């Protein structure tokens, strides 16, 4: 096996923590001595030991003189757990191969620098692109304090998310729908608008997978959410926030009695202040947000420059219909140069459907119109 093989094994281990490490990064580590893997581990859950400590604890022999491959620069500060540089030095490793650099101001090169000062051979940026791909959420959150926002929708080839009658089940096939639940399990929170709640009565939970359940956030400016909706009836089981512009006291008390947190964040027009909401979610330690709204919420999020990534599931179907809903509605832009710009897509085939993923390069420009 080669250095590439060992680091790719560390990457695959890191992914085992998906959905559980937030707001910490996903990290994997592999310890090699005399050409043999003698220990491996990953960061399993926020608050528990980091990947390096788990890998070294799992070693089948003394790792002294060996190499540790780790997908992210080892930390050098005391947090919820002791610094990983400390255990690497204690175990007398000779070499450390690092994938991603840690942008956390508490680390940011200090971990690698400390190990070099102590005489270890340190190689950085090894398979960095592959390692960086593990943690766009962490990198964004640790540098901005804001959740990494993913906008997700399913549409037909002609760009419809429902028929002219509003029917939307099912646009995509079973494999794509299953993938959506695995996607939900990656993020700390999932958000929809009141229009989606009234039209579809969704549960917005994560079925199957690891068992991680994202916090549910509903944007409901006028607090119209029905008390008998599935969101309200399941609030005792799944943590739920309803963000509103103004809260009518009696409705607020009824929702809170059901376990719903009502959060009043009015903007100048009385509607939910979306930037303030996203900032508040970040303040609470929610590092990522999956937006599964309708076209109005999606356009508002894009207009405010709050979206980082787009996941579009595309089905080989055509609905047609001038009045059929599309993924992004609102007023739209007035000229092509005001559009939201995206990277080239990552394309995944899911049965007969396609998943297209894009990073946002620039938000929609022009005067913001909150619809």
mmCIF file of C-alpha atoms in Angstrom, residues 9-306:
data_model
loop_
_atom_site.group_PDB
_atom_site.id
_atom_site.type_symbol
_atom_site.label_atom_id
_atom_site.label_comp_id
_atom_site.label_asym_id
_atom_site.label_seq_id
_atom_site.Cartn_x
_atom_site.Cartn_y
_atom_site.Cartn_z
ATOM 1 C CA UNK A 9 -8.610 4.867 4.060
ATOM 2 C CA UNK A 10 -8.546 7.757 6.546
ATOM 3 C CA UNK A 11 -11.023 9.646 4.344
ATOM 4 C CA UNK A 12 -13.410 6.679 4.282
ATOM 5 C CA UNK A 13 -13.177 6.402 8.076
ATOM 6 C CA UNK A 14 -13.917 10.112 8.488
ATOM 7 C CA UNK A 15 -17.221 9.721 6.616
ATOM 8 C CA UNK A 16 -18.447 7.293 9.273
ATOM 9 C CA UNK A 17 -18.992 10.290 11.559
ATOM 10 C CA UNK A 18 -21.300 12.061 9.108
ATOM 11 C CA UNK A 19 -24.218 13.711 10.850
ATOM 12 C CA UNK A 20 -22.819 13.156 14.355
ATOM 13 C CA UNK A 21 -19.700 15.319 14.609
ATOM 14 C CA UNK A 22 -21.398 18.708 13.986
ATOM 15 C CA UNK A 23 -20.286 21.371 14.666
ATOM 16 C CA UNK A 24 -16.930 19.591 14.689
ATOM 17 C CA UNK A 25 -15.363 18.372 11.431
ATOM 18 C CA UNK A 26 -15.343 14.812 10.138
ATOM 19 C CA UNK A 27 -11.821 13.436 10.604
ATOM 20 C CA UNK A 28 -10.213 10.041 10.040
ATOM 21 C CA UNK A 29 -6.773 8.747 11.013
ATOM 22 C CA UNK A 30 -4.645 5.705 10.167
ATOM 23 C CA UNK A 31 -1.435 4.644 11.959
ATOM 24 C CA UNK A 32 1.152 2.740 9.907
ATOM 25 C CA UNK A 33 4.399 1.080 11.031
ATOM 26 C CA UNK A 34 6.775 -0.988 8.938
ATOM 27 C CA UNK A 35 4.326 -0.961 6.042
ATOM 28 C CA UNK A 36 1.418 -2.275 8.090
ATOM 29 C CA UNK A 37 -1.717 -0.590 9.428
ATOM 30 C CA UNK A 38 -1.584 -0.994 13.206
ATOM 31 C CA UNK A 39 -4.394 1.353 14.220
ATOM 32 C CA UNK A 40 -7.204 3.408 12.793
ATOM 33 C CA UNK A 41 -10.012 5.592 14.062
ATOM 34 C CA UNK A 42 -12.302 8.507 13.371
ATOM 35 C CA UNK A 43 -14.082 11.279 15.229
ATOM 36 C CA UNK A 44 -17.352 9.599 16.144
ATOM 37 C CA UNK A 45 -19.342 12.322 17.813
ATOM 38 C CA UNK A 46 -18.970 15.902 19.015
ATOM 39 C CA UNK A 47 -17.576 15.884 22.553
ATOM 40 C CA UNK A 48 -15.887 12.511 22.159
ATOM 41 C CA UNK A 49 -12.228 11.749 21.383
ATOM 42 C CA UNK A 50 -10.774 12.976 18.114
ATOM 43 C CA UNK A 51 -9.649 10.681 15.309
ATOM 44 C CA UNK A 52 -5.965 10.700 16.250
ATOM 45 C CA UNK A 53 -6.611 9.599 19.818
ATOM 46 C CA UNK A 54 -9.008 6.881 18.699
ATOM 47 C CA UNK A 55 -6.530 5.577 16.124
ATOM 48 C CA UNK A 56 -3.629 5.529 18.580
ATOM 49 C CA UNK A 57 -5.759 3.876 21.266
ATOM 50 C CA UNK A 58 -6.618 1.137 18.761
ATOM 51 C CA UNK A 59 -2.977 0.335 17.910
ATOM 52 C CA UNK A 60 -2.101 -3.351 18.061
ATOM 53 C CA UNK A 61 1.555 -2.579 18.833
ATOM 54 C CA UNK A 62 3.736 0.313 19.985
ATOM 55 C CA UNK A 63 3.365 3.064 17.311
ATOM 56 C CA UNK A 64 6.748 4.659 18.151
ATOM 57 C CA UNK A 65 8.605 5.498 14.948
ATOM 58 C CA UNK A 66 5.478 5.074 12.832
ATOM 59 C CA UNK A 67 3.407 7.398 10.647
ATOM 60 C CA UNK A 68 -0.062 8.768 11.248
ATOM 61 C CA UNK A 69 -2.204 9.818 8.297
ATOM 62 C CA UNK A 70 -4.881 12.291 9.334
ATOM 63 C CA UNK A 71 -7.401 14.068 7.118
ATOM 64 C CA UNK A 72 -7.257 17.364 9.072
ATOM 65 C CA UNK A 73 -4.418 19.154 10.833
ATOM 66 C CA UNK A 74 -4.164 17.898 14.448
ATOM 67 C CA UNK A 75 -5.481 20.338 17.031
ATOM 68 C CA UNK A 76 -3.081 21.890 19.527
ATOM 69 C CA UNK A 77 -5.514 23.427 22.015
ATOM 70 C CA UNK A 78 -7.640 22.189 24.880
ATOM 71 C CA UNK A 79 -11.293 22.022 23.891
ATOM 72 C CA UNK A 80 -13.860 19.430 24.905
ATOM 73 C CA UNK A 81 -10.982 16.943 24.607
ATOM 74 C CA UNK A 82 -7.183 17.259 25.049
ATOM 75 C CA UNK A 83 -5.007 18.426 22.113
ATOM 76 C CA UNK A 84 -4.155 15.757 19.557
ATOM 77 C CA UNK A 85 -0.602 17.042 19.110
ATOM 78 C CA UNK A 86 -0.009 15.999 22.721
ATOM 79 C CA UNK A 87 -0.842 12.323 22.145
ATOM 80 C CA UNK A 88 1.138 12.232 18.876
ATOM 81 C CA UNK A 89 4.212 13.431 20.759
ATOM 82 C CA UNK A 90 3.589 11.069 23.688
ATOM 83 C CA UNK A 91 3.480 8.076 21.356
ATOM 84 C CA UNK A 92 6.791 9.074 19.702
ATOM 85 C CA UNK A 93 5.529 8.988 16.134
ATOM 86 C CA UNK A 94 8.114 9.934 13.528
ATOM 87 C CA UNK A 95 5.936 11.249 10.708
ATOM 88 C CA UNK A 96 2.583 12.970 10.289
ATOM 89 C CA UNK A 97 0.826 13.209 6.921
ATOM 90 C CA UNK A 98 -1.945 15.837 6.887
ATOM 91 C CA UNK A 99 -4.694 16.329 4.321
ATOM 92 C CA UNK A 100 -6.615 19.532 5.078
ATOM 93 C CA UNK A 101 -5.379 22.622 6.868
ATOM 94 C CA UNK A 102 -7.536 23.658 9.811
ATOM 95 C CA UNK A 103 -8.901 27.221 9.423
ATOM 96 C CA UNK A 104 -9.948 27.299 13.082
ATOM 97 C CA UNK A 105 -8.092 30.347 14.486
ATOM 98 C CA UNK A 106 -7.122 28.220 17.493
ATOM 99 C CA UNK A 107 -5.212 25.869 15.177
ATOM 100 C CA UNK A 108 -4.520 27.411 11.723
ATOM 101 C CA UNK A 109 -1.021 25.968 11.207
ATOM 102 C CA UNK A 110 -0.058 25.853 14.876
ATOM 103 C CA UNK A 111 -0.645 22.110 15.141
ATOM 104 C CA UNK A 112 1.630 21.264 12.221
ATOM 105 C CA UNK A 113 4.153 23.882 13.361
ATOM 106 C CA UNK A 114 4.371 22.457 16.887
ATOM 107 C CA UNK A 115 4.993 18.945 15.590
ATOM 108 C CA UNK A 116 7.774 20.209 13.308
ATOM 109 C CA UNK A 117 9.358 22.084 16.205
ATOM 110 C CA UNK A 118 9.468 18.834 18.165
ATOM 111 C CA UNK A 119 11.363 17.108 15.358
ATOM 112 C CA UNK A 120 8.623 15.179 13.581
ATOM 113 C CA UNK A 121 8.497 14.962 9.797
ATOM 114 C CA UNK A 122 5.289 16.722 8.765
ATOM 115 C CA UNK A 123 3.793 16.620 5.281
ATOM 116 C CA UNK A 124 0.829 18.903 4.623
ATOM 117 C CA UNK A 125 -1.730 19.222 1.821
ATOM 118 C CA UNK A 126 -1.603 15.521 0.981
ATOM 119 C CA UNK A 127 -4.705 14.691 -1.126
ATOM 120 C CA UNK A 128 -5.937 18.045 0.119
ATOM 121 C CA UNK A 129 -8.756 18.420 -2.408
ATOM 122 C CA UNK A 130 -10.237 15.052 -1.392
ATOM 123 C CA UNK A 131 -9.813 15.819 2.304
ATOM 124 C CA UNK A 132 -11.261 19.334 1.957
ATOM 125 C CA UNK A 133 -14.353 17.793 0.337
ATOM 126 C CA UNK A 134 -15.169 16.174 3.688
ATOM 127 C CA UNK A 135 -15.744 19.424 5.524
ATOM 128 C CA UNK A 136 -17.195 22.388 3.585
ATOM 129 C CA UNK A 137 -19.683 22.754 6.456
ATOM 130 C CA UNK A 138 -16.999 23.000 9.134
ATOM 131 C CA UNK A 139 -14.771 25.318 7.096
ATOM 132 C CA UNK A 140 -17.670 27.719 6.490
ATOM 133 C CA UNK A 141 -19.016 27.655 10.030
ATOM 134 C CA UNK A 142 -15.684 28.008 11.839
ATOM 135 C CA UNK A 143 -14.718 31.054 9.756
ATOM 136 C CA UNK A 144 -18.084 32.851 9.595
ATOM 137 C CA UNK A 145 -20.121 31.614 12.561
ATOM 138 C CA UNK A 146 -22.994 31.045 10.118
ATOM 139 C CA UNK A 147 -24.566 27.746 9.067
ATOM 140 C CA UNK A 148 -23.585 26.286 5.716
ATOM 141 C CA UNK A 149 -26.848 26.527 3.757
ATOM 142 C CA UNK A 150 -27.880 23.941 1.166
ATOM 143 C CA UNK A 151 -30.938 24.536 -1.008
ATOM 144 C CA UNK A 152 -32.566 21.270 -2.098
ATOM 145 C CA UNK A 153 -35.460 20.561 -4.449
ATOM 146 C CA UNK A 154 -36.792 17.919 -6.839
ATOM 147 C CA UNK A 155 -38.064 18.972 -10.255
ATOM 148 C CA UNK A 156 -39.056 17.675 -13.661
ATOM 149 C CA UNK A 157 -36.913 18.194 -16.726
ATOM 150 C CA UNK A 158 -38.998 21.275 -17.563
ATOM 151 C CA UNK A 159 -38.340 22.794 -14.141
ATOM 152 C CA UNK A 160 -41.596 22.057 -12.304
ATOM 153 C CA UNK A 161 -41.838 21.067 -8.638
ATOM 154 C CA UNK A 162 -45.580 20.325 -8.897
ATOM 155 C CA UNK A 163 -48.336 20.019 -11.473
ATOM 156 C CA UNK A 164 -50.839 22.792 -12.188
ATOM 157 C CA UNK A 165 -53.082 21.289 -9.475
ATOM 158 C CA UNK A 166 -50.247 21.402 -6.908
ATOM 159 C CA UNK A 167 -49.679 17.619 -6.899
ATOM 160 C CA UNK A 168 -46.010 16.785 -6.266
ATOM 161 C CA UNK A 169 -45.877 13.145 -5.108
ATOM 162 C CA UNK A 170 -43.832 11.681 -6.483
ATOM 163 C CA UNK A 171 -41.609 13.620 -8.889
ATOM 164 C CA UNK A 172 -38.514 11.482 -8.370
ATOM 165 C CA UNK A 173 -38.137 7.741 -7.925
ATOM 166 C CA UNK A 174 -37.534 5.674 -4.818
ATOM 167 C CA UNK A 175 -33.723 5.754 -5.013
ATOM 168 C CA UNK A 176 -33.655 9.561 -5.150
ATOM 169 C CA UNK A 177 -36.170 9.841 -2.295
ATOM 170 C CA UNK A 178 -34.034 7.509 -0.201
ATOM 171 C CA UNK A 179 -31.013 9.681 -0.963
ATOM 172 C CA UNK A 180 -32.870 12.753 0.321
ATOM 173 C CA UNK A 181 -33.165 11.147 3.749
ATOM 174 C CA UNK A 182 -29.425 10.414 3.816
ATOM 175 C CA UNK A 183 -28.877 14.058 2.819
ATOM 176 C CA UNK A 184 -31.036 15.275 5.710
ATOM 177 C CA UNK A 185 -28.943 13.216 8.093
ATOM 178 C CA UNK A 186 -25.824 15.229 7.222
ATOM 179 C CA UNK A 187 -27.113 18.581 8.451
ATOM 180 C CA UNK A 188 -27.935 20.121 11.816
ATOM 181 C CA UNK A 189 -31.229 21.689 10.760
ATOM 182 C CA UNK A 190 -33.814 21.484 7.996
ATOM 183 C CA UNK A 191 -35.969 24.445 6.981
ATOM 184 C CA UNK A 192 -39.240 24.840 5.072
ATOM 185 C CA UNK A 193 -41.717 27.652 4.561
ATOM 186 C CA UNK A 194 -45.305 27.776 5.740
ATOM 187 C CA UNK A 195 -46.472 27.302 2.147
ATOM 188 C CA UNK A 196 -44.857 23.876 2.061
ATOM 189 C CA UNK A 197 -46.407 22.962 5.409
ATOM 190 C CA UNK A 198 -49.896 24.005 4.295
ATOM 191 C CA UNK A 199 -49.614 22.289 0.897
ATOM 192 C CA UNK A 200 -47.871 19.026 1.821
ATOM 193 C CA UNK A 201 -48.129 18.612 5.621
ATOM 194 C CA UNK A 202 -44.553 17.199 5.710
ATOM 195 C CA UNK A 203 -42.896 15.555 8.692
ATOM 196 C CA UNK A 204 -39.370 16.763 7.735
ATOM 197 C CA UNK A 205 -37.612 14.001 9.592
ATOM 198 C CA UNK A 206 -34.780 11.698 8.562
ATOM 199 C CA UNK A 207 -35.890 8.113 7.984
ATOM 200 C CA UNK A 208 -33.343 5.318 7.882
ATOM 201 C CA UNK A 209 -29.614 5.957 8.092
ATOM 202 C CA UNK A 210 -27.762 6.664 11.320
ATOM 203 C CA UNK A 211 -30.682 7.879 13.407
ATOM 204 C CA UNK A 212 -29.539 11.511 13.562
ATOM 205 C CA UNK A 213 -32.503 13.897 13.353
ATOM 206 C CA UNK A 214 -31.987 17.506 12.223
ATOM 207 C CA UNK A 215 -33.759 20.308 14.049
ATOM 208 C CA UNK A 216 -36.801 21.474 12.085
ATOM 209 C CA UNK A 217 -37.206 25.177 11.312
ATOM 210 C CA UNK A 218 -40.397 26.589 9.784
ATOM 211 C CA UNK A 219 -40.548 30.133 8.348
ATOM 212 C CA UNK A 220 -44.077 31.313 9.119
ATOM 213 C CA UNK A 221 -44.314 35.113 9.139
ATOM 214 C CA UNK A 222 -47.951 35.269 10.295
ATOM 215 C CA UNK A 223 -47.893 32.161 12.497
ATOM 216 C CA UNK A 224 -50.404 30.295 10.337
ATOM 217 C CA UNK A 225 -49.126 26.791 11.077
ATOM 218 C CA UNK A 226 -52.050 24.489 11.975
ATOM 219 C CA UNK A 227 -51.899 22.936 15.424
ATOM 220 C CA UNK A 228 -52.959 19.621 13.888
ATOM 221 C CA UNK A 229 -50.136 19.624 11.318
ATOM 222 C CA UNK A 230 -47.657 16.772 11.492
ATOM 223 C CA UNK A 231 -44.929 19.278 12.373
ATOM 224 C CA UNK A 232 -46.781 20.389 15.514
ATOM 225 C CA UNK A 233 -48.045 16.950 16.512
ATOM 226 C CA UNK A 234 -44.502 15.531 16.390
ATOM 227 C CA UNK A 235 -42.750 18.473 18.091
ATOM 228 C CA UNK A 236 -42.334 16.440 21.267
ATOM 229 C CA UNK A 237 -40.276 13.925 19.294
ATOM 230 C CA UNK A 238 -38.321 16.220 16.948
ATOM 231 C CA UNK A 239 -36.901 19.574 18.050
ATOM 232 C CA UNK A 240 -38.861 22.263 16.210
ATOM 233 C CA UNK A 241 -38.562 26.035 15.768
ATOM 234 C CA UNK A 242 -41.249 28.163 14.126
ATOM 235 C CA UNK A 243 -39.809 31.538 13.134
ATOM 236 C CA UNK A 244 -42.365 34.301 12.700
ATOM 237 C CA UNK A 245 -42.641 38.030 12.159
ATOM 238 C CA UNK A 246 -44.980 38.561 15.073
ATOM 239 C CA UNK A 247 -46.434 36.043 17.497
ATOM 240 C CA UNK A 248 -50.098 36.211 18.480
ATOM 241 C CA UNK A 249 -49.932 35.366 22.223
ATOM 242 C CA UNK A 250 -52.650 32.707 22.321
ATOM 243 C CA UNK A 251 -51.297 30.832 19.278
ATOM 244 C CA UNK A 252 -47.785 31.117 20.650
ATOM 245 C CA UNK A 253 -48.828 29.573 23.964
ATOM 246 C CA UNK A 254 -50.630 26.739 22.188
ATOM 247 C CA UNK A 255 -47.580 25.950 20.075
ATOM 248 C CA UNK A 256 -45.226 26.066 23.043
ATOM 249 C CA UNK A 257 -47.528 23.700 24.947
ATOM 250 C CA UNK A 258 -46.971 21.206 22.116
ATOM 251 C CA UNK A 259 -43.182 21.555 22.362
ATOM 252 C CA UNK A 260 -42.672 24.052 19.530
ATOM 253 C CA UNK A 261 -40.253 26.932 20.103
ATOM 254 C CA UNK A 262 -41.680 30.153 18.654
ATOM 255 C CA UNK A 263 -38.997 32.610 17.603
ATOM 256 C CA UNK A 264 -40.109 36.139 16.629
ATOM 257 C CA UNK A 265 -37.620 37.743 14.210
ATOM 258 C CA UNK A 266 -39.519 40.422 12.279
ATOM 259 C CA UNK A 267 -37.890 42.233 9.405
ATOM 260 C CA UNK A 268 -38.799 45.783 8.338
ATOM 261 C CA UNK A 269 -41.801 44.460 6.374
ATOM 262 C CA UNK A 270 -43.025 42.275 9.254
ATOM 263 C CA UNK A 271 -41.926 39.047 7.597
ATOM 264 C CA UNK A 272 -39.247 36.753 9.017
ATOM 265 C CA UNK A 273 -35.823 38.399 8.861
ATOM 266 C CA UNK A 274 -33.952 35.586 7.122
ATOM 267 C CA UNK A 275 -30.382 36.850 7.736
ATOM 268 C CA UNK A 276 -31.218 37.281 11.427
ATOM 269 C CA UNK A 277 -32.664 33.762 11.539
ATOM 270 C CA UNK A 278 -29.609 32.193 9.931
ATOM 271 C CA UNK A 279 -27.356 34.146 12.293
ATOM 272 C CA UNK A 280 -29.382 32.973 15.301
ATOM 273 C CA UNK A 281 -29.127 29.342 14.199
ATOM 274 C CA UNK A 282 -25.362 29.715 13.967
ATOM 275 C CA UNK A 283 -25.254 31.299 17.417
ATOM 276 C CA UNK A 284 -26.976 28.193 18.749
ATOM 277 C CA UNK A 285 -24.270 25.943 17.332
ATOM 278 C CA UNK A 286 -26.232 24.745 14.306
ATOM 279 C CA UNK A 287 -23.499 24.625 11.688
ATOM 280 C CA UNK A 288 -25.589 23.602 8.678
ATOM 281 C CA UNK A 289 -29.058 24.116 7.260
ATOM 282 C CA UNK A 290 -30.867 22.182 4.531
ATOM 283 C CA UNK A 291 -33.556 24.356 2.954
ATOM 284 C CA UNK A 292 -36.450 22.363 1.500
ATOM 285 C CA UNK A 293 -38.810 25.240 0.906
ATOM 286 C CA UNK A 294 -40.971 26.277 -1.987
ATOM 287 C CA UNK A 295 -40.076 28.737 -4.709
ATOM 288 C CA UNK A 296 -40.786 31.852 -2.632
ATOM 289 C CA UNK A 297 -38.503 30.871 0.269
ATOM 290 C CA UNK A 298 -35.791 29.714 -2.131
ATOM 291 C CA UNK A 299 -35.796 33.030 -3.981
ATOM 292 C CA UNK A 300 -35.708 35.000 -0.737
ATOM 293 C CA UNK A 301 -32.725 32.980 0.509
ATOM 294 C CA UNK A 302 -30.899 33.499 -2.781
ATOM 295 C CA UNK A 303 -31.668 37.221 -2.836
ATOM 296 C CA UNK A 304 -30.234 37.596 0.656
ATOM 297 C CA UNK A 305 -27.046 35.751 -0.382
ATOM 298 C CA UNK A 306 -27.604 33.039 2.228
#
